[in-house]
mmCIF file of C-alpha atoms in Angstrom:
data_model
loop_
_atom_site.group_PDB
_atom_site.id
_atom_site.type_symbol
_atom_site.label_atom_id
_atom_site.label_comp_id
_atom_site.label_asym_id
_atom_site.label_seq_id
_atom_site.Cartn_x
_atom_site.Cartn_y
_atom_site.Cartn_z
ATOM 1 C CA MET A 1 1.554 -3.207 19.057
ATOM 2 C CA GLY A 2 2.290 -0.386 16.615
ATOM 3 C CA PHE A 3 3.253 1.795 19.550
ATOM 4 C CA PHE A 4 5.790 -0.679 20.873
ATOM 5 C CA ARG A 5 7.285 -1.288 17.446
ATOM 6 C CA SER A 6 7.674 2.456 17.026
ATOM 7 C CA LEU A 7 9.116 3.011 20.477
ATOM 8 C CA PHE A 8 11.628 0.191 20.301
ATOM 9 C CA ARG A 9 12.613 0.348 16.655
ATOM 10 C CA SER A 10 16.236 1.001 15.826
ATOM 11 C CA ARG A 11 17.173 4.334 14.290
ATOM 12 C CA ASP A 12 19.850 5.325 11.806
ATOM 13 C CA LYS A 13 20.839 8.396 13.779
ATOM 14 C CA PRO A 14 21.554 9.308 16.393
ATOM 15 C CA GLN A 15 22.268 5.693 17.242
ATOM 16 C CA ASN A 16 24.960 5.231 19.872
ATOM 17 C CA ALA A 17 25.666 8.866 20.481
ATOM 18 C CA LEU A 18 24.552 9.584 24.025
ATOM 19 C CA ASP A 19 27.889 11.275 24.565
ATOM 20 C CA SER A 20 27.082 13.664 21.739
ATOM 21 C CA TYR A 21 24.328 15.335 23.757
ATOM 22 C CA VAL A 22 24.663 18.226 26.124
ATOM 23 C CA GLY A 23 22.435 19.499 28.903
ATOM 24 C CA ALA A 24 20.712 17.292 31.442
ATOM 25 C CA TYR A 25 17.800 18.296 33.615
ATOM 26 C CA GLN A 26 17.675 16.896 37.131
ATOM 27 C CA TYR A 27 15.233 17.528 39.948
ATOM 28 C CA TYR A 28 16.324 17.372 43.539
ATOM 29 C CA TYR A 29 13.780 15.266 45.338
ATOM 30 C CA GLY A 30 14.729 13.526 48.555
ATOM 31 C CA ASN A 31 15.442 14.697 52.089
ATOM 32 C CA THR A 32 13.847 17.855 53.438
ATOM 33 C CA SER A 33 14.346 20.082 56.466
ATOM 34 C CA SER A 34 11.791 17.996 58.351
ATOM 35 C CA GLY A 35 13.830 14.855 57.708
ATOM 36 C CA LYS A 36 11.220 13.318 55.408
ATOM 37 C CA ASN A 37 12.069 12.006 51.950
ATOM 38 C CA ILE A 38 9.752 13.546 49.329
ATOM 39 C CA THR A 39 9.049 12.189 45.832
ATOM 40 C CA PRO A 40 6.067 12.683 43.513
ATOM 41 C CA ARG A 41 4.754 9.270 44.507
ATOM 42 C CA ASN A 42 4.834 9.592 48.291
ATOM 43 C CA ALA A 43 3.646 13.213 48.051
ATOM 44 C CA MET A 44 0.388 11.776 46.696
ATOM 45 C CA GLN A 45 -0.071 9.965 50.024
ATOM 46 C CA MET A 46 -0.996 13.307 51.562
ATOM 47 C CA THR A 47 -4.711 13.844 51.184
ATOM 48 C CA ALA A 48 -4.407 17.533 50.234
ATOM 49 C CA VAL A 49 -1.909 16.777 47.438
ATOM 50 C CA TYR A 50 -4.020 13.906 46.155
ATOM 51 C CA ALA A 51 -7.156 16.064 46.240
ATOM 52 C CA CYS A 52 -5.526 19.000 44.401
ATOM 53 C CA VAL A 53 -4.018 16.793 41.686
ATOM 54 C CA ARG A 54 -7.278 14.928 41.250
ATOM 55 C CA ILE A 55 -9.430 18.080 41.089
ATOM 56 C CA ILE A 56 -7.319 19.793 38.431
ATOM 57 C CA SER A 57 -6.724 16.611 36.400
ATOM 58 C CA GLU A 58 -10.362 15.531 36.364
ATOM 59 C CA THR A 59 -11.602 19.049 35.595
ATOM 60 C CA ILE A 60 -9.381 19.400 32.549
ATOM 61 C CA ALA A 61 -9.990 15.822 31.425
ATOM 62 C CA SER A 62 -13.763 16.378 31.522
ATOM 63 C CA LEU A 63 -13.769 19.507 29.336
ATOM 64 C CA PRO A 64 -14.720 19.064 25.667
ATOM 65 C CA LEU A 65 -11.667 19.418 23.408
ATOM 66 C CA HIS A 66 -12.498 20.179 19.772
ATOM 67 C CA THR A 67 -10.591 20.762 16.551
ATOM 68 C CA TYR A 68 -11.760 23.827 14.593
ATOM 69 C CA GLN A 69 -11.069 25.543 11.304
ATOM 70 C CA TYR A 70 -11.345 29.239 10.602
ATOM 71 C CA THR A 71 -14.206 30.237 8.300
ATOM 72 C CA GLU A 72 -15.517 33.505 6.895
ATOM 73 C CA SER A 73 -18.179 33.584 9.604
ATOM 74 C CA GLY A 74 -15.793 32.623 12.419
ATOM 75 C CA LYS A 75 -15.055 28.966 13.134
ATOM 76 C CA GLU A 76 -16.546 25.511 12.733
ATOM 77 C CA LYS A 77 -15.720 22.078 14.102
ATOM 78 C CA MET A 78 -13.663 19.780 11.867
ATOM 79 C CA TYR A 79 -15.210 16.392 12.592
ATOM 80 C CA THR A 80 -13.310 14.773 9.701
ATOM 81 C CA HIS A 81 -9.828 15.915 10.734
ATOM 82 C CA PRO A 82 -7.713 13.030 12.177
ATOM 83 C CA LEU A 83 -6.967 15.041 15.327
ATOM 84 C CA TYR A 84 -10.630 15.495 16.197
ATOM 85 C CA HIS A 85 -11.202 11.835 17.034
ATOM 86 C CA LEU A 86 -7.838 11.470 18.797
ATOM 87 C CA LEU A 87 -8.285 14.474 21.072
ATOM 88 C CA HIS A 88 -12.015 14.284 21.653
ATOM 89 C CA ASP A 89 -12.581 10.534 21.868
ATOM 90 C CA GLU A 90 -9.676 8.076 21.737
ATOM 91 C CA PRO A 91 -5.964 8.982 21.475
ATOM 92 C CA ASN A 92 -5.009 5.309 21.277
ATOM 93 C CA PRO A 93 -6.764 1.928 21.476
ATOM 94 C CA GLU A 94 -5.794 1.537 25.141
ATOM 95 C CA MET A 95 -7.404 4.615 26.678
ATOM 96 C CA THR A 96 -10.106 7.210 26.302
ATOM 97 C CA SER A 97 -9.511 10.905 25.842
ATOM 98 C CA PHE A 98 -10.527 11.488 29.471
ATOM 99 C CA THR A 99 -7.982 8.977 30.794
ATOM 100 C CA PHE A 100 -5.253 10.305 28.510
ATOM 101 C CA ARG A 101 -5.737 13.928 29.558
ATOM 102 C CA GLU A 102 -6.124 13.000 33.214
ATOM 103 C CA THR A 103 -2.770 11.182 33.038
ATOM 104 C CA LEU A 104 -1.205 14.074 31.140
ATOM 105 C CA MET A 105 -2.277 16.559 33.817
ATOM 106 C CA SER A 106 -1.163 14.403 36.740
ATOM 107 C CA HIS A 107 2.306 14.226 35.170
ATOM 108 C CA LEU A 108 2.360 17.997 34.766
ATOM 109 C CA LEU A 109 1.268 18.630 38.335
ATOM 110 C CA LEU A 110 3.714 16.187 39.916
ATOM 111 C CA TRP A 111 6.734 16.225 37.603
ATOM 112 C CA GLY A 112 6.209 19.551 35.829
ATOM 113 C CA ASN A 113 6.319 17.923 32.385
ATOM 114 C CA SER A 114 4.109 15.698 30.273
ATOM 115 C CA TYR A 115 5.499 13.502 27.485
ATOM 116 C CA SER A 116 3.553 11.531 24.889
ATOM 117 C CA GLN A 117 4.910 9.634 21.916
ATOM 118 C CA ILE A 118 3.413 10.720 18.598
ATOM 119 C CA ILE A 119 2.577 7.955 16.105
ATOM 120 C CA ARG A 120 2.147 9.058 12.489
ATOM 121 C CA ASN A 121 1.149 7.300 9.281
ATOM 122 C CA GLY A 122 2.929 7.558 5.948
ATOM 123 C CA LEU A 123 1.149 10.835 5.164
ATOM 124 C CA GLY A 124 2.481 12.455 8.322
ATOM 125 C CA GLU A 125 -0.942 12.449 9.991
ATOM 126 C CA VAL A 126 -1.096 11.753 13.701
ATOM 127 C CA ILE A 127 -2.815 8.429 14.345
ATOM 128 C CA GLY A 128 -1.909 7.817 17.980
ATOM 129 C CA LEU A 129 -0.713 9.433 21.211
ATOM 130 C CA TYR A 130 0.784 7.364 24.049
ATOM 131 C CA PRO A 131 1.824 8.859 27.415
ATOM 132 C CA LEU A 132 5.409 8.310 28.581
ATOM 133 C CA LEU A 133 6.501 8.350 32.231
ATOM 134 C CA PRO A 134 8.279 11.635 33.091
ATOM 135 C CA HIS A 135 10.712 10.098 35.576
ATOM 136 C CA LYS A 136 12.075 7.850 32.822
ATOM 137 C CA MET A 137 12.654 10.705 30.370
ATOM 138 C CA ASP A 138 15.794 12.783 29.889
ATOM 139 C CA VAL A 139 15.947 15.786 27.553
ATOM 140 C CA LYS A 140 19.188 16.773 25.883
ATOM 141 C CA ARG A 141 20.397 18.861 22.963
ATOM 142 C CA GLY A 142 22.556 17.449 20.174
ATOM 143 C CA ILE A 143 25.994 19.024 19.757
ATOM 144 C CA SER A 144 26.163 18.703 15.976
ATOM 145 C CA ASP A 145 22.602 19.693 15.023
ATOM 146 C CA GLU A 146 21.592 21.539 18.260
ATOM 147 C CA LYS A 147 18.170 19.871 18.122
ATOM 148 C CA ILE A 148 16.260 18.628 21.136
ATOM 149 C CA TYR A 149 16.213 14.851 21.705
ATOM 150 C CA TYR A 150 14.223 12.821 24.202
ATOM 151 C CA ILE A 151 15.980 9.843 25.780
ATOM 152 C CA TYR A 152 13.505 7.374 27.284
ATOM 153 C CA GLN A 153 14.584 4.596 29.644
ATOM 154 C CA THR A 154 12.557 1.443 29.003
ATOM 155 C CA ASP A 155 12.357 -1.524 31.335
ATOM 156 C CA THR A 156 13.553 -4.106 28.823
ATOM 157 C CA LYS A 157 15.148 -2.374 25.830
ATOM 158 C CA GLY A 158 17.365 0.175 27.529
ATOM 159 C CA GLN A 159 17.477 3.747 26.270
ATOM 160 C CA VAL A 160 15.434 4.806 23.253
ATOM 161 C CA ILE A 161 16.197 8.103 21.512
ATOM 162 C CA LEU A 162 13.197 10.016 20.176
ATOM 163 C CA PRO A 163 13.558 13.153 18.038
ATOM 164 C CA SER A 164 11.558 16.222 18.982
ATOM 165 C CA ASP A 165 8.896 15.742 16.297
ATOM 166 C CA GLU A 166 7.956 12.352 17.762
ATOM 167 C CA VAL A 167 7.206 13.606 21.281
ATOM 168 C CA LEU A 168 4.334 15.800 22.411
ATOM 169 C CA HIS A 169 6.081 17.563 25.276
ATOM 170 C CA ILE A 170 4.026 19.930 27.411
ATOM 171 C CA PRO A 171 6.321 21.726 29.874
ATOM 172 C CA GLY A 172 5.113 23.565 32.939
ATOM 173 C CA LEU A 173 6.725 26.654 34.448
ATOM 174 C CA GLY A 174 10.445 26.150 33.833
ATOM 175 C CA PHE A 175 13.997 27.385 33.876
ATOM 176 C CA ASP A 176 14.455 27.939 30.158
ATOM 177 C CA GLY A 177 11.105 27.448 28.447
ATOM 178 C CA LEU A 178 12.048 23.901 27.424
ATOM 179 C CA ILE A 179 11.765 21.906 30.648
ATOM 180 C CA GLY A 180 9.301 22.558 33.456
ATOM 181 C CA TYR A 181 9.975 22.719 37.155
ATOM 182 C CA SER A 182 8.694 19.841 39.241
ATOM 183 C CA PRO A 183 6.253 21.454 41.720
ATOM 184 C CA ILE A 184 7.013 18.640 44.158
ATOM 185 C CA ALA A 185 10.783 19.236 44.028
ATOM 186 C CA MET A 186 10.419 23.001 44.271
ATOM 187 C CA THR A 187 8.189 22.802 47.350
ATOM 188 C CA LYS A 188 9.543 19.658 49.002
ATOM 189 C CA ASN A 189 10.209 21.333 52.368
ATOM 190 C CA ALA A 190 6.581 22.414 52.709
ATOM 191 C CA LEU A 191 5.405 18.950 51.676
ATOM 192 C CA GLY A 192 7.918 17.343 54.024
ATOM 193 C CA LEU A 193 6.443 19.265 56.953
ATOM 194 C CA GLY A 194 2.990 18.045 55.997
ATOM 195 C CA LEU A 195 4.177 14.445 55.755
ATOM 196 C CA ALA A 196 6.011 14.733 59.083
ATOM 197 C CA SER A 197 2.910 16.073 60.848
ATOM 198 C CA GLU A 198 0.837 13.204 59.441
ATOM 199 C CA GLU A 199 3.397 10.687 60.663
ATOM 200 C CA TYR A 200 3.494 12.348 64.098
ATOM 201 C CA GLY A 201 -0.264 12.030 64.414
ATOM 202 C CA SER A 202 -0.224 8.416 63.216
ATOM 203 C CA LYS A 203 2.445 7.426 65.742
ATOM 204 C CA PHE A 204 0.632 9.252 68.541
ATOM 205 C CA PHE A 205 -2.529 7.229 67.983
ATOM 206 C CA ALA A 206 -0.561 4.043 67.299
ATOM 207 C CA ASN A 207 0.779 4.541 70.817
ATOM 208 C CA GLY A 208 -2.759 4.467 72.170
ATOM 209 C CA GLY A 209 -3.072 8.245 72.282
ATOM 210 C CA THR A 210 -0.578 8.366 75.144
ATOM 211 C CA LEU A 211 2.711 10.163 75.449
ATOM 212 C CA SER A 212 6.101 8.520 75.394
ATOM 213 C CA GLY A 213 8.104 8.647 78.580
ATOM 214 C CA VAL A 214 10.687 7.032 80.857
ATOM 215 C CA LEU A 215 10.332 4.000 83.100
ATOM 216 C CA GLU A 216 12.447 4.638 86.199
ATOM 217 C CA HIS A 217 13.720 1.734 88.290
ATOM 218 C CA PRO A 218 15.431 2.273 91.679
ATOM 219 C CA GLY A 219 17.886 -0.529 91.083
ATOM 220 C CA HIS A 220 19.855 -1.931 88.153
ATOM 221 C CA LEU A 221 18.090 -3.702 85.270
ATOM 222 C CA LYS A 222 19.909 -6.571 83.598
ATOM 223 C CA GLU A 223 17.641 -6.660 80.509
ATOM 224 C CA PRO A 224 16.192 -3.153 79.837
ATOM 225 C CA GLU A 225 15.359 -3.973 76.220
ATOM 226 C CA LYS A 226 13.214 -6.880 77.325
ATOM 227 C CA LEU A 227 11.326 -4.655 79.763
ATOM 228 C CA ARG A 228 10.711 -2.000 77.083
ATOM 229 C CA ALA A 229 9.474 -4.593 74.594
ATOM 230 C CA GLU A 230 7.108 -6.038 77.179
ATOM 231 C CA TRP A 231 5.809 -2.548 78.084
ATOM 232 C CA GLU A 232 5.092 -1.709 74.435
ATOM 233 C CA ARG A 233 3.424 -5.091 73.915
ATOM 234 C CA VAL A 234 1.063 -4.624 76.842
ATOM 235 C CA TYR A 235 0.385 -0.880 76.717
ATOM 236 C CA GLY A 236 1.318 0.216 73.191
ATOM 237 C CA GLY A 237 -1.030 0.599 70.237
ATOM 238 C CA SER A 238 -4.522 2.064 69.937
ATOM 239 C CA GLY A 239 -6.047 -1.259 71.004
ATOM 240 C CA ASN A 240 -4.387 -0.944 74.403
ATOM 241 C CA ALA A 241 -5.309 2.683 75.014
ATOM 242 C CA HIS A 242 -6.387 3.672 78.538
ATOM 243 C CA LYS A 243 -5.250 0.420 80.139
ATOM 244 C CA THR A 244 -4.191 0.719 83.747
ATOM 245 C CA ALA A 245 -0.443 0.176 84.144
ATOM 246 C CA ILE A 246 0.822 -1.907 87.031
ATOM 247 C CA LEU A 247 4.364 -1.001 88.098
ATOM 248 C CA GLU A 248 6.420 -3.242 90.390
ATOM 249 C CA GLU A 249 9.650 -3.052 92.380
ATOM 250 C CA GLY A 250 9.392 0.704 92.904
ATOM 251 C CA MET A 251 9.247 1.536 89.195
ATOM 252 C CA LYS A 252 7.850 4.925 88.150
ATOM 253 C CA TYR A 253 6.617 6.192 84.750
ATOM 254 C CA THR A 254 7.511 9.765 83.795
ATOM 255 C CA PRO A 255 6.128 11.249 80.537
ATOM 256 C CA ILE A 256 8.611 13.398 78.641
ATOM 257 C CA SER A 257 6.959 14.255 75.304
ATOM 258 C CA THR A 258 5.280 17.508 74.411
ATOM 259 C CA ASN A 259 1.562 16.971 73.983
ATOM 260 C CA PRO A 260 -0.027 17.598 70.573
ATOM 261 C CA SER A 261 -1.726 20.781 71.780
ATOM 262 C CA ASP A 262 1.558 22.304 72.955
ATOM 263 C CA ALA A 263 3.204 21.309 69.681
ATOM 264 C CA GLN A 264 0.336 23.054 67.797
ATOM 265 C CA PHE A 265 -0.232 19.820 65.902
ATOM 266 C CA LEU A 266 -3.733 20.628 64.655
ATOM 267 C CA GLU A 267 -2.776 24.166 63.662
ATOM 268 C CA THR A 268 0.204 22.844 61.713
ATOM 269 C CA ARG A 269 -1.936 20.334 59.863
ATOM 270 C CA LYS A 270 -4.507 23.002 58.954
ATOM 271 C CA PHE A 271 -1.788 25.360 57.753
ATOM 272 C CA GLN A 272 -0.224 22.645 55.585
ATOM 273 C CA VAL A 273 -3.533 22.032 53.830
ATOM 274 C CA ASN A 274 -3.653 25.713 52.866
ATOM 275 C CA GLU A 275 0.032 25.606 51.946
ATOM 276 C CA ILE A 276 -0.565 22.711 49.540
ATOM 277 C CA CYS A 277 -3.614 24.469 48.068
ATOM 278 C CA ARG A 278 -1.379 27.501 47.513
ATOM 279 C CA ILE A 279 1.151 25.371 45.626
ATOM 280 C CA PHE A 280 -1.459 24.046 43.201
ATOM 281 C CA ARG A 281 -3.590 27.221 43.263
ATOM 282 C CA VAL A 282 -6.747 25.392 44.352
ATOM 283 C CA PRO A 283 -9.352 27.100 46.572
ATOM 284 C CA PRO A 284 -9.360 25.383 50.001
ATOM 285 C CA HIS A 285 -13.107 24.738 49.876
ATOM 286 C CA MET A 286 -12.516 22.382 46.930
ATOM 287 C CA VAL A 287 -10.492 20.061 49.179
ATOM 288 C CA ALA A 288 -13.203 20.170 51.871
ATOM 289 C CA ASP A 289 -11.607 22.949 53.960
ATOM 290 C CA LEU A 290 -14.626 25.184 54.523
ATOM 291 C CA GLU A 291 -13.267 27.148 57.485
ATOM 292 C CA LYS A 292 -12.980 30.436 55.574
ATOM 293 C CA SER A 293 -15.668 29.799 52.961
ATOM 294 C CA SER A 294 -19.277 30.852 52.880
ATOM 295 C CA PHE A 295 -22.246 30.424 50.574
ATOM 296 C CA ASN A 296 -21.638 33.930 49.229
ATOM 297 C CA ASN A 297 -17.981 33.521 48.249
ATOM 298 C CA ILE A 298 -17.772 29.877 47.136
ATOM 299 C CA GLU A 299 -19.239 30.621 43.694
ATOM 300 C CA GLN A 300 -16.758 33.461 43.175
ATOM 301 C CA GLN A 301 -13.892 31.237 44.326
ATOM 302 C CA SER A 302 -14.996 28.570 41.858
ATOM 303 C CA LEU A 303 -14.987 31.073 38.995
ATOM 304 C CA ASP A 304 -11.573 32.304 40.124
ATOM 305 C CA PHE A 305 -10.386 28.676 40.024
ATOM 306 C CA VAL A 306 -11.428 28.417 36.364
ATOM 307 C CA VAL A 307 -9.881 31.731 35.328
ATOM 308 C CA ASN A 308 -6.632 31.667 37.294
ATOM 309 C CA THR A 309 -5.931 27.937 37.696
ATOM 310 C CA ILE A 310 -7.558 25.966 34.892
ATOM 311 C CA ARG A 311 -7.310 28.488 32.048
ATOM 312 C CA PRO A 312 -3.477 28.827 32.048
ATOM 313 C CA TRP A 313 -3.139 25.033 31.890
ATOM 314 C CA LEU A 314 -5.614 24.888 29.001
ATOM 315 C CA VAL A 315 -3.710 27.511 27.006
ATOM 316 C CA ARG A 316 -0.448 25.664 27.651
ATOM 317 C CA ILE A 317 -1.927 22.367 26.417
ATOM 318 C CA GLU A 318 -3.670 23.895 23.381
ATOM 319 C CA GLN A 319 -0.561 25.683 22.137
ATOM 320 C CA SER A 320 1.644 22.602 22.614
ATOM 321 C CA ILE A 321 -0.825 20.474 20.657
ATOM 322 C CA MET A 322 -0.990 22.966 17.789
ATOM 323 C CA GLN A 323 2.790 23.318 17.720
ATOM 324 C CA LYS A 324 3.521 19.581 17.583
ATOM 325 C CA LEU A 325 0.479 17.889 16.016
ATOM 326 C CA LEU A 326 -0.561 20.230 13.218
ATOM 327 C CA LYS A 327 1.251 20.264 9.870
ATOM 328 C CA PRO A 328 2.995 23.565 9.023
ATOM 329 C CA GLU A 329 0.431 24.376 6.325
ATOM 330 C CA GLU A 330 -2.444 23.767 8.770
ATOM 331 C CA LYS A 331 -1.336 26.100 11.539
ATOM 332 C CA SER A 332 -2.864 29.199 9.977
ATOM 333 C CA LYS A 333 -6.179 27.466 9.244
ATOM 334 C CA ILE A 334 -6.824 24.995 12.075
ATOM 335 C CA PHE A 335 -6.730 25.213 15.865
ATOM 336 C CA VAL A 336 -7.779 23.206 18.911
ATOM 337 C CA SER A 337 -9.663 24.618 21.865
ATOM 338 C CA PHE A 338 -11.220 23.524 25.141
ATOM 339 C CA ASN A 339 -14.795 24.562 25.878
ATOM 340 C CA VAL A 340 -15.009 26.043 29.385
ATOM 341 C CA ASP A 341 -18.488 27.551 29.071
ATOM 342 C CA GLY A 342 -19.948 24.939 31.394
ATOM 343 C CA LEU A 343 -17.473 25.806 34.158
ATOM 344 C CA LEU A 344 -18.117 29.524 33.888
ATOM 345 C CA ARG A 345 -21.870 29.258 34.191
ATOM 346 C CA GLY A 346 -23.342 30.746 37.335
ATOM 347 C CA ASP A 347 -26.592 29.785 39.023
ATOM 348 C CA TYR A 348 -29.741 29.346 36.905
ATOM 349 C CA GLN A 349 -31.172 32.807 37.520
ATOM 350 C CA SER A 350 -27.869 34.546 36.709
ATOM 351 C CA ARG A 351 -27.524 32.571 33.491
ATOM 352 C CA MET A 352 -31.056 33.369 32.359
ATOM 353 C CA ASN A 353 -30.585 37.079 33.078
ATOM 354 C CA GLY A 354 -27.338 37.060 31.107
ATOM 355 C CA TYR A 355 -28.931 35.250 28.173
ATOM 356 C CA ALA A 356 -31.826 37.709 28.143
ATOM 357 C CA ILE A 357 -29.393 40.622 27.920
ATOM 358 C CA GLY A 358 -27.519 38.870 25.098
ATOM 359 C CA ILE A 359 -30.664 38.236 23.057
ATOM 360 C CA GLN A 360 -32.107 41.714 23.636
ATOM 361 C CA ASN A 361 -28.874 43.363 22.534
ATOM 362 C CA GLY A 362 -28.342 41.277 19.422
ATOM 363 C CA PHE A 363 -25.115 39.445 20.255
ATOM 364 C CA MET A 364 -26.809 36.087 21.011
ATOM 365 C CA SER A 365 -29.455 34.136 19.149
ATOM 366 C CA PRO A 366 -31.923 31.731 20.818
ATOM 367 C CA ASN A 367 -29.915 28.825 19.434
ATOM 368 C CA ASP A 368 -26.682 30.250 20.853
ATOM 369 C CA VAL A 369 -28.313 30.080 24.279
ATOM 370 C CA ARG A 370 -29.747 26.602 23.736
ATOM 371 C CA GLU A 371 -26.352 25.280 22.641
ATOM 372 C CA LEU A 372 -24.694 26.609 25.812
ATOM 373 C CA GLU A 373 -27.382 24.930 27.914
ATOM 374 C CA GLY A 374 -27.173 21.656 25.994
ATOM 375 C CA TRP A 375 -30.720 21.924 24.639
ATOM 376 C CA ASN A 376 -31.897 20.983 21.150
ATOM 377 C CA LYS A 377 -31.846 23.864 18.676
ATOM 378 C CA ILE A 378 -34.934 25.636 17.339
ATOM 379 C CA PRO A 379 -35.210 25.071 13.554
ATOM 380 C CA ALA A 380 -33.820 27.971 11.537
ATOM 381 C CA GLU A 381 -37.145 28.461 9.734
ATOM 382 C CA GLN A 382 -38.746 29.137 13.125
ATOM 383 C CA GLY A 383 -36.226 31.886 13.893
ATOM 384 C CA GLY A 384 -33.823 29.993 16.099
ATOM 385 C CA ASP A 385 -30.770 31.549 14.426
ATOM 386 C CA ASN A 386 -32.121 35.096 14.291
ATOM 387 C CA TYR A 387 -30.434 37.978 16.112
ATOM 388 C CA PHE A 388 -32.643 40.672 17.593
ATOM 389 C CA ALA A 389 -31.975 44.233 18.729
ATOM 390 C CA ASN A 390 -33.966 46.372 21.125
ATOM 391 C CA GLY A 391 -35.846 48.944 19.055
ATOM 392 C CA ASN A 392 -35.959 51.554 21.820
ATOM 393 C CA PHE A 393 -32.283 52.476 21.560
ATOM 394 C CA THR A 394 -31.544 55.991 20.284
ATOM 395 C CA LYS A 395 -28.222 57.617 19.471
ATOM 396 C CA LEU A 396 -27.195 60.257 21.977
ATOM 397 C CA GLU A 397 -27.148 63.016 19.351
ATOM 398 C CA ASP A 398 -30.720 62.107 18.390
ATOM 399 C CA ALA A 399 -32.071 62.327 21.924
ATOM 400 C CA GLY A 400 -35.156 64.589 21.963
ATOM 401 C CA ASN A 401 -35.490 64.537 18.176
ATOM 402 C CA TRP A 402 -38.756 62.686 17.592
ATOM 403 C CA ASN A 403 -38.127 62.535 13.801
ATOM 404 C CA ALA A 404 -34.837 60.660 14.202
ATOM 405 C CA LYS A 405 -36.608 57.346 13.741
ATOM 406 C CA GLY A 406 -38.831 58.410 10.896
ATOM 407 C CA GLY A 407 -41.866 59.468 12.908
ATOM 408 C CA ASP A 408 -44.602 61.794 11.599
ATOM 409 C CA SER A 409 -43.613 65.469 12.057
ATOM 410 C CA GLU A 410 -47.191 66.553 12.553
#
């Protein structure tokens, strides 16, 4: 209830000053070259779009998100900071951190922007984050103060004006660094072609897998519409496929449509899957298109997905959180970060070889390795935190000098 009271409460200023704002951001969804109407919602009806949005959203939502503070030895987790619980566990009483971040990412991928209302207590500490629907949000700049304001259209209370410090806005790639492009609007023609090809296939099979054509009659028909309706009732639909047609009074059926093979239907559908993967920068094998994948390159593609697809989104989210949710005096001492170590791990043998090199060369301790693998730590008194170095290393200038390491000269 605190969220709704905050969202719908009246404000001293700006109060009734919608005309005092400049700059509106509109996205041009709608009709495409293929004749299909594209919006973020019906774009999700395409399996490739749904799969790409789901893969990226669930991957980012599943990563651990921690709040850290800088220390003399590096960094340490701040379990007692208010943000830690909100980001890692529960941003509000209605959803988990996973659900919140999954929703946040789906908004970014479909609308190009994610908005969440920030709820603070009297000390200015963040105590809640609630997602807001992007298609109901308008962003404008005040004429008098030149600050950014967020105008949210509610279902029952009309427009609510939120100042910039009350909205966690994460923009995607955009025109001016303030508002992100909608990937769906920017690529609507490609998506429209995909939707049109799906509809073509659906109608083909709804017609019993047969082609449309012309019924020719040697005479004059008084009720052609009635004849067409009766033909479609008897022979139309997948349930009536392959029925034998009986034509009377010299009637003749002539097919006129191009068959799916001639129209390169399957090739078009395959290409559109790759086109959609290109839009979201998702390897095709992750949406079950294994045509150009092999056992040898799938692991490398998966690592490329983490580095070139997931990592930029993580940096964008981390920096937006630190900009909006940390107090000014905290920004030089505290930061938030996703842990992607689990995604970057290779197969078991590769990991073990890498850990062995790290321990032998002194930049990893046994407990560093065990933490990455999710194992319990070795007690410090048993050497779990010790760093070791290979004793056989010799400086280049000491090569051939047996006394360089304090050996007996005799």
